XYZ file of C-alpha atoms in Angstrom:
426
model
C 11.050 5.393 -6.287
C 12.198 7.387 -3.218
C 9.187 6.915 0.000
C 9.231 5.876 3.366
C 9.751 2.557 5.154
C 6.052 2.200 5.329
C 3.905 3.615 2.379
C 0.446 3.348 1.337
C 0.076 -0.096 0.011
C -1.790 0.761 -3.329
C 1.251 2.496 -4.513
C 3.341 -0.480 -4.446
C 0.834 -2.407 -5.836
C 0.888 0.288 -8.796
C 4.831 0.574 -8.909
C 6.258 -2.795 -9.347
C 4.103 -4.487 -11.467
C 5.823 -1.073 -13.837
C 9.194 -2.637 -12.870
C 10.119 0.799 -10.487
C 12.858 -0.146 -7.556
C 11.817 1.116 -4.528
C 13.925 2.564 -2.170
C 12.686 3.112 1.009
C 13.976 5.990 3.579
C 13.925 5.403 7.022
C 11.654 7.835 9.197
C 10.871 8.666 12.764
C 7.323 9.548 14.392
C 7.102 13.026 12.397
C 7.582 11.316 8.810
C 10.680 11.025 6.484
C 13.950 11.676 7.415
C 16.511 13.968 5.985
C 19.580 13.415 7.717
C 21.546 10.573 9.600
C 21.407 6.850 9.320
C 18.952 5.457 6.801
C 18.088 9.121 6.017
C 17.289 10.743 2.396
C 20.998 12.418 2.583
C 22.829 8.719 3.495
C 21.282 7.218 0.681
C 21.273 9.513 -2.102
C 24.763 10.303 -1.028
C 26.236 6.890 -0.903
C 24.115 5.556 -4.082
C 25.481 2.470 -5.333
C 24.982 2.780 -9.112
C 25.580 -1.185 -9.599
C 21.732 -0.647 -7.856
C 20.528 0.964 -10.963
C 20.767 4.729 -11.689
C 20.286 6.754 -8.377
C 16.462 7.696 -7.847
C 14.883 10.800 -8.631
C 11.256 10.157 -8.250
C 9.749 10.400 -4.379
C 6.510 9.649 -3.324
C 5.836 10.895 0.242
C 2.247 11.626 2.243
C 3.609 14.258 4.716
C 0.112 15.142 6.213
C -1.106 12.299 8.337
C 0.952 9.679 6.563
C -0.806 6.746 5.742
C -0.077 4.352 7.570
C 2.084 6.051 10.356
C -0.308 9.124 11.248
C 2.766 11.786 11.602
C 2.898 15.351 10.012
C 5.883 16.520 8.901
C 7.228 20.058 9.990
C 7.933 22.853 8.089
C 12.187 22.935 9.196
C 11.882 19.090 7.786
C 10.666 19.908 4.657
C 12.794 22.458 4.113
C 15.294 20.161 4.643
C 14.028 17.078 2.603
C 13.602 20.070 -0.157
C 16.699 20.765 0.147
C 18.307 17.488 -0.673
C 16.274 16.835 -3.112
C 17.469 19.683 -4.919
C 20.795 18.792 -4.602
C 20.391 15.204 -6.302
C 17.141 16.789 -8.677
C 14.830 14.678 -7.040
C 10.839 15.393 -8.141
C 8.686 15.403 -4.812
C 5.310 13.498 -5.519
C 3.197 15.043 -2.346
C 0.414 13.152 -1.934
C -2.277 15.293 0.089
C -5.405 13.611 0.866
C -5.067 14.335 4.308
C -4.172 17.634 4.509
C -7.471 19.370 6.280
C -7.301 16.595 8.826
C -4.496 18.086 11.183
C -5.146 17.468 14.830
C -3.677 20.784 17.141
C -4.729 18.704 20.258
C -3.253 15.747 19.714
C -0.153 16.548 21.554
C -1.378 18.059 24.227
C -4.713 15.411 25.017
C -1.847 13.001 24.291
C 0.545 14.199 27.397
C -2.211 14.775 29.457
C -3.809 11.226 29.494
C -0.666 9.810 30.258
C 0.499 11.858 33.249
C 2.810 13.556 31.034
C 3.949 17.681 31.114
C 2.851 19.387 28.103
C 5.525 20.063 25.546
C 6.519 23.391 24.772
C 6.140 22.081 20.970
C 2.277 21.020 21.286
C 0.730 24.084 19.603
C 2.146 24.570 16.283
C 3.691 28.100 15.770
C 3.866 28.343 12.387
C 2.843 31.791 10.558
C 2.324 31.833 6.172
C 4.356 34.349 4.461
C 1.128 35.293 2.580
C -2.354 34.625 4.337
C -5.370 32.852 2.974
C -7.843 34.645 4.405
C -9.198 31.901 6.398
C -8.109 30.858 9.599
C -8.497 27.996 9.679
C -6.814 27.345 6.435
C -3.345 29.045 7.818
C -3.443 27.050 11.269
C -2.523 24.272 8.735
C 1.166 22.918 8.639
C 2.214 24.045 4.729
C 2.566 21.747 1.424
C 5.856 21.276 0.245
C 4.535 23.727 -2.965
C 5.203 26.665 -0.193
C 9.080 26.065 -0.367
C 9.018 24.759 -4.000
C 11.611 27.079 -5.752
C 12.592 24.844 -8.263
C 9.494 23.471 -9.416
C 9.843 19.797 -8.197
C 6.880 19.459 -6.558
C 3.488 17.661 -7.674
C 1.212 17.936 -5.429
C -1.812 15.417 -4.794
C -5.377 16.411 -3.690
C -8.356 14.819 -3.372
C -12.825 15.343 -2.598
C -12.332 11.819 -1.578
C -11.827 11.867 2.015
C -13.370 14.992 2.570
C -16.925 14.676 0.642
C -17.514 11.181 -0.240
C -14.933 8.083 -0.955
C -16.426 7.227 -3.927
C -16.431 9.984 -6.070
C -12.774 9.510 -6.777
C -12.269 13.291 -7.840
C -9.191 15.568 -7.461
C -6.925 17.893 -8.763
C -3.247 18.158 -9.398
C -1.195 21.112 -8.881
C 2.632 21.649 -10.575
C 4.479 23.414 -12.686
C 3.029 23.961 -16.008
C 5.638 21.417 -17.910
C 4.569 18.830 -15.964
C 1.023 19.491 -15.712
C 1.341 19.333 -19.537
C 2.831 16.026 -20.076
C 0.199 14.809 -17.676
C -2.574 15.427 -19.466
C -1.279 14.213 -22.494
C -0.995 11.240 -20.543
C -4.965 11.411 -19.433
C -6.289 12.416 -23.147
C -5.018 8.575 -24.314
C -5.701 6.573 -21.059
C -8.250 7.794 -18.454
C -9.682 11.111 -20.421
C -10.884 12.579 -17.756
C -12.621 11.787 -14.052
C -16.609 10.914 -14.104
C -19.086 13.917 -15.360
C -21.550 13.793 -13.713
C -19.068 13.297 -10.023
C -17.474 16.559 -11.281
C -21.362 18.017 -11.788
C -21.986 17.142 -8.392
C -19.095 17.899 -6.510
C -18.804 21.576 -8.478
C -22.362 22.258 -7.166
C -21.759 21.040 -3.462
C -18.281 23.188 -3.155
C -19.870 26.555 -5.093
C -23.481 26.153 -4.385
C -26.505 27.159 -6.976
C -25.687 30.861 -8.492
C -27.801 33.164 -9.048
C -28.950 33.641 -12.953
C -26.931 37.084 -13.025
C -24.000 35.321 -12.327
C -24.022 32.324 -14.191
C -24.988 34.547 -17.727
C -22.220 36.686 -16.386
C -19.523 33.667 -16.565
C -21.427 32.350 -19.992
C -20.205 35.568 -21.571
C -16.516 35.527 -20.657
C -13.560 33.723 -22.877
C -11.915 30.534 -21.495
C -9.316 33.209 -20.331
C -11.043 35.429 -17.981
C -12.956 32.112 -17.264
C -9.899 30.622 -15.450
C -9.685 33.566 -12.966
C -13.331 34.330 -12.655
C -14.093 34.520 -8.878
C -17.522 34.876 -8.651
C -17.759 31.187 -6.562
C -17.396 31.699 -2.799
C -15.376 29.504 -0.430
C -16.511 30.771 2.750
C -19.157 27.151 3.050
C -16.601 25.010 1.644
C -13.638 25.966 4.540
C -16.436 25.820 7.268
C -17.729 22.390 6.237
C -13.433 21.315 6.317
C -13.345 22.720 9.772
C -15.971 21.163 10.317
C -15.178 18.145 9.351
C -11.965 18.169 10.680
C -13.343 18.607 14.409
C -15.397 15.266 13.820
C -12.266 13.235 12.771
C -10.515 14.778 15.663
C -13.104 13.369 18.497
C -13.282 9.836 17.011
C -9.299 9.809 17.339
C -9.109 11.661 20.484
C -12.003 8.899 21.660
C -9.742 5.746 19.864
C -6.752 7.036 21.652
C -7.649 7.207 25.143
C -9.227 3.933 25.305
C -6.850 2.221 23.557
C -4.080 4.325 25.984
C -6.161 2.709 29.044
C -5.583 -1.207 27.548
C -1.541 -0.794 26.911
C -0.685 -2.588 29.418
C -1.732 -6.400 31.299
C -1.399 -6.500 34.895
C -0.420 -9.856 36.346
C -0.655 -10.804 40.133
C 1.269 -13.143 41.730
C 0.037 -16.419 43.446
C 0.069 -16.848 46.969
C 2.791 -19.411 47.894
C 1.518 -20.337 51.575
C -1.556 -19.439 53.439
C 0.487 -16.403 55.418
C 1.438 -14.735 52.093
C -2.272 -14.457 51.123
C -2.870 -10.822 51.778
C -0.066 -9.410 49.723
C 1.209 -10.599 46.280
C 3.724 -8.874 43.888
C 1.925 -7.272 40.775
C 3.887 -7.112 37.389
C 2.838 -4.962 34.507
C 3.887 -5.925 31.106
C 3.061 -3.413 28.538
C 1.369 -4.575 25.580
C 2.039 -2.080 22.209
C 3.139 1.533 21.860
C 1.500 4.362 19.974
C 1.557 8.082 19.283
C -1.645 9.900 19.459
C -2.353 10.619 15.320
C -1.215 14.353 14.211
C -3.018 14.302 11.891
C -4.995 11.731 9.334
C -7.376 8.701 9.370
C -5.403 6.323 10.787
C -3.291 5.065 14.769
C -0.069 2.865 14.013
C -0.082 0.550 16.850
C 3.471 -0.999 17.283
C 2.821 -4.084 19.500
C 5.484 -5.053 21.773
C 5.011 -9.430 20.295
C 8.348 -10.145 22.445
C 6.694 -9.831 25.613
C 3.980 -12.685 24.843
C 4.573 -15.938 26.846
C 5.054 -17.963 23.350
C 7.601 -15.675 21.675
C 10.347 -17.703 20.232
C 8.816 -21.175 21.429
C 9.481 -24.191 19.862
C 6.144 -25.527 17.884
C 5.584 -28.299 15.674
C 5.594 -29.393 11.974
C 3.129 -26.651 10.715
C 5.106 -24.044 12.942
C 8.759 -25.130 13.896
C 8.963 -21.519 15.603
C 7.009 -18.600 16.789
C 8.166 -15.609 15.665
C 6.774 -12.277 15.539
C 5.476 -12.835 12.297
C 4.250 -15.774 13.347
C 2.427 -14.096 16.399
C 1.271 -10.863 14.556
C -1.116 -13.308 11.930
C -2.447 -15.184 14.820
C -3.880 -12.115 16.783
C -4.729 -10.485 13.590
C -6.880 -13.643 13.159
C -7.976 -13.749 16.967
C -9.334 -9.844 16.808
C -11.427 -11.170 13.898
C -13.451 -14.048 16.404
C -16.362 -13.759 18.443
C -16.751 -12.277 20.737
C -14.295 -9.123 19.270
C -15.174 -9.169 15.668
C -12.534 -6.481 14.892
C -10.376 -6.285 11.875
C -7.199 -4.772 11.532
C -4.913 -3.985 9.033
C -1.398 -5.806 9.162
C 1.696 -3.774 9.039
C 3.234 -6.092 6.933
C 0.954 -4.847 3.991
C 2.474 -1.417 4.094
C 6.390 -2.311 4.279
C 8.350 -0.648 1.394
C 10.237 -3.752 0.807
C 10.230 -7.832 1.514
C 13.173 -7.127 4.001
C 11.360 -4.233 5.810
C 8.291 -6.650 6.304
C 10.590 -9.284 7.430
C 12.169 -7.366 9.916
C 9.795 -5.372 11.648
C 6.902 -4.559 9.838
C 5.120 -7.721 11.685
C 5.295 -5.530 14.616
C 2.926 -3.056 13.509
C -1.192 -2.511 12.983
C -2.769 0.037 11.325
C -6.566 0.799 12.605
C -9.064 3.208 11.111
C -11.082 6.222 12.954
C -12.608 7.687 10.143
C -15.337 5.185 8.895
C -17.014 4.249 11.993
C -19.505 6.697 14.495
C -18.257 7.831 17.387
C -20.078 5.064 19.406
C -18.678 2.423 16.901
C -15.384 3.576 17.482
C -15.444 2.980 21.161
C -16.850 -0.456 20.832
C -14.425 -1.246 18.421
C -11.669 -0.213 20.430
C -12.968 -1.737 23.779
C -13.382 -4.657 22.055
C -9.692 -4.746 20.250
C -7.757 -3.779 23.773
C -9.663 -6.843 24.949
C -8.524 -8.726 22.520
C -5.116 -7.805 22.855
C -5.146 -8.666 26.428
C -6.599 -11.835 26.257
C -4.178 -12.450 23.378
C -1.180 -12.211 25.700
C -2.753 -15.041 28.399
C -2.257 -17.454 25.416
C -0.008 -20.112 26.850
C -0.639 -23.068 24.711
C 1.432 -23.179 20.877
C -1.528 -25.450 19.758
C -3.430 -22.467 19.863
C -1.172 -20.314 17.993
C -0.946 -23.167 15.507
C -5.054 -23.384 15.205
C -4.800 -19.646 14.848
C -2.512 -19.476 11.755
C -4.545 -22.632 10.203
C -7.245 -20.956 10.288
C -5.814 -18.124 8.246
C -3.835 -20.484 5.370
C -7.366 -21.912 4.692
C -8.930 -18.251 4.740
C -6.364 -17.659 1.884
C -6.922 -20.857 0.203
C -10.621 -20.665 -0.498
C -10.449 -16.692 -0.988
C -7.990 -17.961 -4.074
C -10.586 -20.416 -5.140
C -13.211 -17.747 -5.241
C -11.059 -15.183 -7.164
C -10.616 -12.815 -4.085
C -7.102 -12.993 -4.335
C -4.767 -12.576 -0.898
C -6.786 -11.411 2.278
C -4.809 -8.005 2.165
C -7.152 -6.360 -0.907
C -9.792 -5.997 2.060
C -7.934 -4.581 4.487
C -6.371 -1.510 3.048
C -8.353 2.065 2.394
């Protein structure tokens, strides 16, 4: 299986237990990429079949990936398409984010930091064929709008956009494959909940009048697949909508979160006449882009400026690595008085070498699920945390730190939970 460096966690968790060899593509702050080192062209290209037989299966979220936050662009896609033509590689697009595309990011993003505005912070991009909405063709495209060949299956979902547990979507493809994948559902799942379709179907169409439901009673199942007597004038409102909500919580998450990047550190008087000046050091903390698009800010924190990284420790921890340093302040954020929980990095890398060596550097934290109060609160409270993090001095406390979170795991084993990762992801 072809996906990024970093991929939504549940997939893995649903691939290898199937025996399927991941192979992850490197990627920058937009999503995959297609060309140069690492890229989907170097691999495919230089395939080593004493690997097993060269992939042709990706799974990619292009729309606010999950965990990274980055939209790819249309020229990428076209490009990604492109190879994956070449090697006949099927492109599973998993969409749940697509509504959720942020056109101020960019620009809030440059502006908060001092920045100019880049000439690339409004998207230009202009369908072939309009939707009639707006809204709808502001949005950066699917990869179905260059499919040509038919490799594309595309992913949606009413789960991030009405409620996450109704656990409904739809599928689109070519008809071949949409064929073979319902076989597949008549013999394991059948079919999503009733009464969740019942209720969703009302919520998206709304109650019709009596003339029109009799009037879709009488047609065959023919005409009933292109009867277009439901409007979706409510439906791309409520998207917009909801879209602009998402879009303050991360533009709120952001900023504060910009404001606690980096520790300032004062120097100590050495003699009585040097006491009205001192040399101030700043020593930035973690690095971020402001989300394009999604649920989700990928926080990559910068563990070799702490005071302990590398030290020397004792039996429990000969040395303190980043690894080492990322589980302890994962574990710190969760004490009074910050209470905050993040989700490690290391739960999204593609492979046991990519978590190894670097995906310790990383946090993923969630905008989505909290008001827009909680999420500055919850922000506040993690940039504190950070910052009081990296005046840790002592490797006893690093030590306590990671105790504490081996006997977390033990009794959550004892109690059936399994590792303390199942609670973390979304």
């Amino acid at each position: 299986m072809l996906c990024e460096v970093f991929v939504y966690s549940q997939v893995l968790t649903q691939a290898l237990p199937r025996g399927v060899q991941v192979a992850p593509v490197e990627m920058d702050n937009v999503g995959m990429i297609a060309y140069g080192p690492g890229g989907l062209d170097e691999l495919l290209s230089g395939w080593d079949e004493a690997n097993g037989r060269r992939p042709h299966f990706m799974y990619t979220v292009t729309m606010g990936h999950n965990p990274t936050s980055g939209v790819l662009p249309v020229e990428r896609r076209k490009e990604i398409y492109e190879i994956a033509s070449k090697y006949d590689v099927i492109i599973v697009e998993d969409d749940p984010y697509w509504y959720l595309q942020y056109p101020s990011a960019a620009e809030d993003e440059a502006r908060h930091r001092g920045l100019p505005v880049p000439a690339t912070a409004s998207s230009t991009y202009k369908p072939v064929k309009s939707s009639g909405y707006r809204f709808l063709d502001s949005l950066t495209p699917s990869f179905l709008s260059i499919d040509v060949d038919g490799r594309v299956i595309r992913l949606d979902t009413f789960s991030k956009t009405i409620a996450p547990g109704c656990r409904l979507g739809w599928i689109t493809a070519q008809p071949a494959i949409i064929e073979r994948l319902l076989r597949i559902t008549e013999v394991t799942t059948q079919q999503p909940s009733g009464f969740v379709q019942s209720t969703v179907a009302e919520l998206v169409m709304g109650e019709q009048p009596p003339a029109v439901r009799s009037a879709f009673a009488a047609l065959t199942s023919r005409q009933k697949q292109t009867f277009e007597g439901w409007k979706m004038d409510g439906w791309v409102r409520w998207l917009e909508g909801l879209r602009g909500v998402y879009e303050r919580r991360m533009n709120r998450m952001s900023s504060i979160l910009d404001d606690g990047a980096v520790q300032l550190k004062q120097s100590t008087p050495r003699s009585v006449e040097d006491a009205d000046w001192g040399v101030v050091s700043k020593t930035r903390l973690y690095d971020f882009d402001w989300p394009r698009g999604g649920m989700f800010i990928w926080l990559r924190m910068r563990f070799e400026t702490h005071p302990l990284w590398m030290a020397t420790g004792g039996k429990i921890l000969p040395l303190i690595d980043g690894e080492k340093l990322s589980t302890a302040l994962m574990i710190y954020a969760t004490q009074k008085p910050f209470r905050v929980l993040v989700s490690p990095g290391m739960m999204f890398s593609a492979t046991p070498a990519i978590r190894a060596e670097r995906g310790w550097a990383y946090f993923r934290l969630c905008f989505a699920a909290e008001t827009e109060e909680n999420v500055d609160r919850c922000s506040e409270r993690l940039a504190e945390a950070i910052q009081r993090f990296w005046r840790l001095k002592k490797v006893e406390e690093i030590e306590e730190l990671i105790g504490d979170m081996m006997t977390a795991q033990e009794e959550a084993m004892e109690e059936g939970l399994g590792n303390l990762g199942t609670w973390m992801g979304c």
